[in-house]
Amino acid sequence: MSTVILVTGGTGLVGKAIEHVINTEPAGSRFGKKEGETWIFASSSEADLRDPEQTRKLYEKYKPTHVIHLAALVGGLFKNMKHKLTFLRDNILINDNVLHTSYTHHTKKVISCLSTCVFPDKVEYPLDESKIHSGPPHESNFGYAHAKRMVDVQNHAYKEEFGCNFTSAIPTNVFGPHDNFDLEDSHVIPGLIHKCYLAKKNNTPFVAAGTGKPLRQFIYSYDLAKLFIWMLREYDDVEPVILSVGEDEEVSIKEVADAIVKAVGFQGDYSFDTTRADGQFRKPASNKKLLKLIGGFEFTPFEEALDTTVKWFLANYNNARIGKK
Ligand code: NAP
Ligand code: GDP
């Protein structure tokens, strides 16, 4: 039987990583391409998924049997703070169109992508899959968080009313090749890599935002890609799975900036602009459920993955997503 896997948001950080893994792991292996599989990596130019008609046409063109739904309006802390309504609305529209069209087109399975940003701000740590709806999210990204939380509600409703096999994955902060390296709108790692690169090139100070004290868990996009492929093949339950390194692997923003300074080889002035927001202080998430189900997984060490990402950025500066030139 042929299997058509549609990856929405297939041209982004996570989509490109899935494409890389599926094309480079040995064919037929746990994370490699299986016989009879066709993978489609869709961009927004092929279909704007905020629009139901464009979504329907995309499904009619490819007739996906499986969907990894990554497409979203995505951004780091500062973009989220500026555009709460747009994050709420665009993501609600995209998710509703993708899930409903998957239902009407009899898609066998959909895995949608949430984020640990969706969890409540005030909650007992570590975060786990049972705590998504146990209190309001952090105010800095409540638009994005509420839109993404609704996917879990929708998945349960589609299952209860129509028996759909819809589920979701919850990654922590992701980084890797093909990230969005915009100076203001990106996540912390790509934003700081770009800033540090410019500081070195122009002989100017390297300034990171906030106090440097907040803690985050980071996952390398190629590791995350393998976990999505595992979920597609081996996980069939509506309840989400957190895709993360261990809760004891939190890294401070200062440690991130230090590692970037080292990887870029920057030797000039380096400081923190404490007038800028820190966002949520920490959001440690447990990967117990994941490890129990997958039976062990080797994550790429943080510094090694960061180094590869910096090298990719330097080698691809002219084609990378660096925002306005
Ligand atoms: P990204 O690099 O910004 O890529 C976003 C993808 O979504 C692109 O392929 C983009 O298409 C597509 N897209 C955006 N708006 C669309 C629209 N209206 N219609 C159709 N496609 C649209 O994002 P990412 O980091 O890969 O994120 C992938 C998923 O992971 C998202 O669901 C995000 O919420 C989640 N996530 C990300 C992080 C992180 O740290 N990056 C952390 C946790 C969860 P174009 O290329 O054509 O613009
Ligand atoms: P979050 O994990 O969802 O909060 O998103 P980010 O990836 O945007 O990380 C935000 C944290 O990194 C906050 O503590 C920021 O103060 C800090 N940070 C330091 N420099 C930067 C930067 O250049 N861009 C971003 N997005 N965050 C930065």
Coordinates of C-alpha atoms and ligand atoms in Angstrom, one line a residue:
M1 CA 0.0 0.0 0.0
S2 CA 1.4 3.4 -0.8
T3 CA 1.8 5.9 1.9
V4 CA 1.8 9.6 1.2
I5 CA 3.2 11.7 4.1
L6 CA 2.4 15.4 3.8
V7 CA 4.6 17.6 5.9
T8 CA 3.0 21.0 6.3
G9 CA 5.5 23.7 7.1
G10 CA 7.9 21.4 5.2
T11 CA 10.3 24.3 4.3
G12 CA 10.9 25.5 7.9
L13 CA 13.5 24.5 10.5
V14 CA 11.8 21.3 11.5
G15 CA 10.5 20.4 8.1
K16 CA 13.9 20.7 6.5
A17 CA 15.3 18.5 9.3
I18 CA 12.8 15.8 8.6
E19 CA 13.6 16.0 4.9
H20 CA 17.3 15.7 5.7
V21 CA 16.8 12.7 8.0
I22 CA 14.4 10.8 5.8
N23 CA 16.8 11.2 2.8
T24 CA 20.1 10.4 4.6
E25 CA 19.2 7.6 7.0
P26 CA 19.6 4.2 5.4
A27 CA 16.4 3.2 3.4
G28 CA 14.2 0.9 5.4
S29 CA 15.9 1.7 8.8
R30 CA 14.0 3.1 11.8
F31 CA 14.3 6.7 10.7
G32 CA 15.0 6.1 6.9
K33 CA 12.5 6.1 4.0
K34 CA 10.4 2.9 3.9
E35 CA 9.3 1.2 0.6
G36 CA 6.1 2.7 -0.8
E37 CA 6.5 6.0 1.0
T38 CA 6.2 9.4 -0.7
W39 CA 7.1 12.4 1.3
I40 CA 5.8 15.9 0.4
F41 CA 7.3 19.0 2.0
A42 CA 4.8 21.8 1.5
S43 CA 5.5 25.6 1.8
S44 CA 3.2 28.5 2.3
S45 CA 3.6 29.5 -1.3
E46 CA 2.1 26.1 -2.4
A47 CA -0.9 26.7 -0.1
D48 CA -1.7 29.3 2.5
L49 CA -3.2 27.1 5.1
R50 CA -5.1 30.0 6.7
D51 CA -7.4 29.6 3.7
P52 CA -9.8 26.6 3.6
E53 CA -9.9 26.5 -0.2
Q54 CA -6.1 26.4 -0.6
T55 CA -5.9 23.8 2.1
R56 CA -8.5 21.6 0.3
K57 CA -6.7 22.0 -3.0
L58 CA -3.4 20.9 -1.4
Y59 CA -5.1 17.7 0.0
E60 CA -6.7 17.0 -3.4
K61 CA -3.4 17.3 -5.1
Y62 CA -1.4 15.0 -2.9
K63 CA -4.1 12.8 -1.2
P64 CA -2.0 12.4 1.9
T65 CA -2.6 9.3 4.0
H66 CA -0.5 10.8 6.8
V67 CA 0.2 14.4 7.9
I68 CA 3.0 15.8 10.0
H69 CA 1.5 19.2 10.7
L70 CA 4.3 21.8 11.4
A71 CA 3.0 24.8 9.6
A72 CA 2.5 27.7 12.0
L73 CA 3.2 31.4 12.5
V74 CA 6.4 30.9 14.6
G75 CA 8.7 33.3 16.4
G76 CA 10.8 33.9 19.5
L77 CA 9.9 35.9 22.6
F78 CA 10.0 39.4 21.1
K79 CA 7.9 38.6 18.0
N80 CA 5.3 36.8 20.2
M81 CA 5.1 39.8 22.5
K82 CA 4.4 42.2 19.6
H83 CA 1.8 40.2 17.6
K84 CA -0.4 38.3 20.1
L85 CA -3.6 38.5 18.1
T86 CA -1.9 37.5 14.9
F87 CA -0.3 34.5 16.5
L88 CA -3.6 33.5 18.0
R89 CA -5.6 34.0 14.8
D90 CA -3.3 32.7 12.1
N91 CA -2.5 29.6 14.1
I92 CA -6.2 28.9 14.9
L93 CA -7.0 29.2 11.2
I94 CA -4.1 27.0 10.1
N95 CA -4.8 24.3 12.6
D96 CA -8.6 24.2 12.1
N97 CA -8.1 24.0 8.3
V98 CA -5.5 21.2 8.5
L99 CA -7.4 19.1 11.0
H100 CA -10.8 19.5 9.4
T101 CA -9.5 18.8 5.9
S102 CA -7.6 15.8 7.2
Y103 CA -10.9 14.6 8.6
T104 CA -12.9 15.2 5.4
H105 CA -10.2 13.6 3.3
H106 CA -10.0 10.5 5.5
T107 CA -6.3 11.0 6.4
K108 CA -5.3 8.1 8.5
K109 CA -3.1 9.9 11.0
V110 CA -2.1 13.5 11.8
I111 CA 0.6 14.5 14.2
S112 CA 0.5 18.3 15.0
C113 CA 3.3 20.2 16.6
L114 CA 2.7 22.1 19.8
S115 CA 5.5 23.6 22.0
T116 CA 6.4 23.7 25.7
C117 CA 5.4 27.4 25.5
V118 CA 1.8 26.2 25.7
F119 CA 2.1 25.0 29.3
P120 CA 0.9 27.0 32.3
D121 CA 3.2 29.7 33.7
K122 CA 2.5 28.8 37.3
V123 CA 2.6 25.0 37.7
E124 CA 4.6 22.3 39.5
Y125 CA 7.7 21.3 37.6
P126 CA 8.7 19.3 35.7
L127 CA 6.0 19.9 33.0
D128 CA 4.5 16.7 31.7
E129 CA 1.8 15.8 29.2
S130 CA -1.0 15.9 31.8
K131 CA -0.5 19.6 32.6
I132 CA -1.2 21.5 29.4
H133 CA -4.6 22.9 30.5
S134 CA -3.9 23.3 34.2
G135 CA -3.6 27.2 34.2
P136 CA -3.0 30.2 32.0
P137 CA 0.2 30.4 29.9
H138 CA 2.9 33.0 30.4
E139 CA 1.6 36.4 29.3
S140 CA 4.4 37.0 26.8
N141 CA 3.0 34.4 24.3
F142 CA -0.6 33.8 25.3
G143 CA -1.8 34.2 21.7
Y144 CA 0.4 31.4 20.3
A145 CA -0.1 29.2 23.4
H146 CA -3.9 29.3 23.4
A147 CA -4.0 28.5 19.6
K148 CA -1.7 25.6 20.1
R149 CA -3.5 24.3 23.2
M150 CA -6.7 24.1 21.2
V151 CA -5.1 21.5 18.9
D152 CA -5.1 19.1 21.8
V153 CA -8.7 19.9 22.5
Q154 CA -9.5 19.4 18.8
N155 CA -7.6 16.1 18.6
H156 CA -9.7 14.7 21.5
A157 CA -13.0 16.0 19.9
Y158 CA -12.1 14.5 16.5
K159 CA -11.4 11.2 18.1
E160 CA -14.5 11.1 20.3
E161 CA -16.9 12.2 17.6
F162 CA -15.4 10.7 14.5
G163 CA -12.7 8.2 15.7
C164 CA -9.8 10.1 14.0
N165 CA -6.2 9.2 14.8
F166 CA -5.0 12.7 15.5
T167 CA -2.3 13.4 18.1
S168 CA 0.4 16.0 18.9
A169 CA 4.1 16.4 19.7
I170 CA 5.4 18.9 22.2
P171 CA 9.0 20.0 21.5
T172 CA 11.1 22.4 23.6
N173 CA 13.1 25.2 22.0
V174 CA 14.4 23.9 18.6
F175 CA 17.6 24.9 16.7
G176 CA 19.6 23.7 13.7
P177 CA 20.3 24.4 10.0
H178 CA 17.7 26.3 8.0
D179 CA 16.4 28.1 11.2
N180 CA 15.1 31.6 11.0
F181 CA 18.1 33.8 11.8
D182 CA 16.3 37.1 11.8
L183 CA 17.9 39.5 14.3
E184 CA 14.7 40.4 16.2
D185 CA 11.9 37.9 15.3
S186 CA 13.8 34.7 15.7
H187 CA 14.4 32.4 18.7
V188 CA 17.3 32.9 21.0
I189 CA 19.9 30.6 19.4
P190 CA 19.6 31.7 15.7
G191 CA 19.2 35.3 16.8
L192 CA 22.3 35.3 18.9
I193 CA 24.3 33.4 16.3
H194 CA 23.5 36.1 13.7
K195 CA 24.2 38.9 16.2
C196 CA 27.6 37.4 17.2
Y197 CA 28.5 36.9 13.6
L198 CA 27.8 40.5 12.8
A199 CA 29.7 41.7 15.9
K200 CA 32.8 39.7 14.8
K201 CA 32.5 40.9 11.2
N202 CA 32.0 44.6 12.0
N203 CA 34.2 44.7 15.1
T204 CA 31.2 45.8 17.3
P205 CA 29.9 44.7 20.7
F206 CA 27.9 41.5 21.0
V207 CA 24.7 42.3 23.0
A208 CA 22.3 39.5 24.1
A209 CA 18.8 40.4 25.5
G210 CA 17.7 40.1 29.1
T211 CA 19.7 39.0 32.1
G212 CA 21.0 35.8 30.7
K213 CA 19.6 33.9 33.7
P214 CA 16.5 32.2 32.3
L215 CA 16.8 28.5 31.6
R216 CA 15.7 26.6 28.6
Q217 CA 15.9 23.0 27.2
F218 CA 17.0 22.9 23.6
I219 CA 16.6 20.2 21.1
Y220 CA 18.6 19.8 17.9
S221 CA 16.3 19.8 14.8
Y222 CA 17.8 16.6 13.4
D223 CA 17.1 14.8 16.7
L224 CA 13.6 16.2 16.7
A225 CA 13.1 15.0 13.1
K226 CA 13.9 11.4 14.2
L227 CA 11.4 11.6 17.0
F228 CA 8.7 12.8 14.6
I229 CA 9.4 9.9 12.3
W230 CA 9.3 7.5 15.2
M231 CA 5.9 9.0 16.3
L232 CA 4.5 8.6 12.8
R233 CA 5.4 5.0 12.7
E234 CA 5.1 3.8 16.2
Y235 CA 2.8 6.0 18.3
D236 CA -1.0 5.8 18.0
D237 CA -2.7 7.6 20.8
V238 CA -4.4 11.0 21.0
E239 CA -2.5 12.1 24.1
P240 CA 0.6 14.3 23.3
V241 CA 4.2 13.3 23.8
I242 CA 6.8 15.8 25.0
L243 CA 9.9 15.5 22.6
S244 CA 12.7 16.8 24.7
V245 CA 16.1 16.2 26.3
G246 CA 16.0 15.4 30.0
E247 CA 14.7 17.9 32.5
D248 CA 18.2 18.0 34.1
E249 CA 19.6 19.4 30.8
E250 CA 18.4 23.0 31.2
V251 CA 20.9 25.6 29.9
S252 CA 21.0 29.2 30.9
I253 CA 20.8 31.9 28.2
K254 CA 24.2 33.1 29.4
E255 CA 25.6 29.5 28.8
V256 CA 24.0 29.7 25.3
A257 CA 25.6 33.0 24.6
D258 CA 29.0 31.8 25.9
A259 CA 28.8 28.7 23.6
I260 CA 27.9 30.9 20.6
V261 CA 30.8 33.2 21.4
K262 CA 33.1 30.2 21.4
A263 CA 31.7 28.6 18.3
V264 CA 31.8 31.9 16.3
G265 CA 35.3 32.6 17.6
F266 CA 34.3 36.1 18.8
Q267 CA 36.8 38.0 21.0
G268 CA 35.3 41.5 21.4
D269 CA 33.0 43.1 24.0
Y270 CA 30.1 41.0 25.1
S271 CA 27.2 42.0 27.4
F272 CA 23.5 41.6 28.3
D273 CA 20.9 44.3 27.8
T274 CA 19.0 43.9 31.0
T275 CA 16.3 46.4 29.9
R276 CA 15.0 43.8 27.6
A277 CA 12.6 41.0 28.5
D278 CA 13.6 37.7 30.0
G279 CA 10.2 36.0 29.2
Q280 CA 9.3 32.9 31.2
F281 CA 12.1 32.1 33.7
R282 CA 12.1 28.3 33.1
K283 CA 9.8 25.6 31.8
P284 CA 11.6 22.3 32.4
A285 CA 9.8 19.4 30.7
S286 CA 10.0 15.7 31.5
N287 CA 10.9 13.3 28.7
K288 CA 9.9 10.2 30.8
K289 CA 7.0 9.3 28.6
L290 CA 9.0 9.6 25.4
L291 CA 11.9 7.5 26.7
K292 CA 9.6 4.8 28.0
L293 CA 7.9 4.5 24.7
I294 CA 10.8 4.8 22.4
G295 CA 13.1 2.6 24.6
G296 CA 16.1 5.0 24.6
F297 CA 17.3 7.7 22.3
E298 CA 20.7 9.3 21.9
F299 CA 20.5 13.0 21.7
T300 CA 23.2 15.0 20.0
P301 CA 25.3 16.8 22.7
F302 CA 24.3 20.5 22.8
E303 CA 27.7 22.0 22.0
E304 CA 28.2 19.7 19.1
A305 CA 24.8 20.5 17.6
L306 CA 25.4 24.3 18.2
D307 CA 28.8 24.1 16.5
T308 CA 27.2 22.3 13.4
T309 CA 24.5 25.0 13.3
V310 CA 27.0 27.9 13.5
K311 CA 29.1 26.3 10.7
W312 CA 25.9 25.8 8.6
F313 CA 25.0 29.5 9.1
L314 CA 28.5 30.7 8.1
A315 CA 28.6 28.5 5.0
N316 CA 25.0 29.5 4.0
Y317 CA 24.8 33.1 5.0
N318 CA 23.8 34.3 1.6
N319 CA 20.8 31.9 1.4
A320 CA 19.9 31.6 5.0
R321 CA 16.8 33.3 6.5
I322 CA 18.5 36.3 8.0
G323 CA 15.6 38.8 7.7
K324 CA 15.9 42.2 6.0
K325 CA 19.4 42.7 4.6
Ligands
NAP1 P1 9.7 27.9 10.7 O1 11.1 27.6 10.5 O2 9.3 29.3 11.0 O3 8.8 27.3 9.6 C1 7.4 27.5 9.5 C2 6.8 26.7 8.4 O4 5.4 27.0 8.4 C3 7.4 27.2 7.0 O5 7.5 26.0 6.2 C4 6.3 28.1 6.5 O6 6.2 28.1 5.1 C5 5.1 27.4 7.1 N1 4.0 28.4 7.2 C6 3.9 29.5 7.9 N2 2.7 30.1 7.7 C7 2.0 29.3 6.9 C8 0.7 29.4 6.2 N3 -0.1 30.4 6.5 N4 0.4 28.5 5.4 C9 1.2 27.4 5.1 N5 2.4 27.3 5.7 C10 2.8 28.2 6.5 O7 9.2 27.1 12.0 P2 9.7 25.8 12.7 O8 10.6 26.3 13.8 O9 10.2 24.8 11.7 O10 8.4 25.3 13.4 C11 7.7 24.1 13.0 C12 6.7 23.8 14.1 O11 7.4 23.5 15.4 C13 5.7 24.8 14.4 O12 4.4 24.3 14.5 C14 6.2 25.5 15.7 O13 5.1 26.0 16.4 C15 6.8 24.3 16.4 N6 7.8 24.6 17.4 C16 8.9 25.3 17.0 C17 9.9 25.6 18.0 C18 11.2 26.4 17.7 O14 11.9 26.6 18.6 N7 11.4 26.7 16.5 C19 9.7 25.1 19.3 C20 8.6 24.4 19.6 C21 7.6 24.1 18.6 P3 7.2 29.1 4.3 O15 8.6 28.6 4.3 O16 6.6 29.1 2.9 O17 7.1 30.5 4.9
GDP2 P1 11.2 31.2 24.4 O1 12.0 30.0 24.8 O2 9.9 30.8 23.9 O3 11.1 32.2 25.5 O4 11.8 31.9 23.2 P2 13.3 32.4 22.7 O5 13.9 31.4 22.0 O6 13.0 33.7 22.1 O7 14.2 32.7 24.0 C1 13.9 33.8 24.8 C2 15.0 33.9 25.9 O8 16.3 34.2 25.3 C3 14.6 35.1 26.8 O9 15.1 34.9 28.1 C4 15.4 36.3 26.1 O10 15.6 37.4 27.0 C5 16.7 35.5 25.7 N1 17.4 36.2 24.6 C6 18.6 36.7 24.6 N2 19.0 37.2 23.5 C7 18.0 37.0 22.6 C8 17.7 37.2 21.2 O11 18.6 37.8 20.5 N3 16.6 36.8 20.7 C9 15.6 36.1 21.4 N4 14.5 35.7 20.8 N5 15.8 35.9 22.7 C10 16.9 36.3 23.3

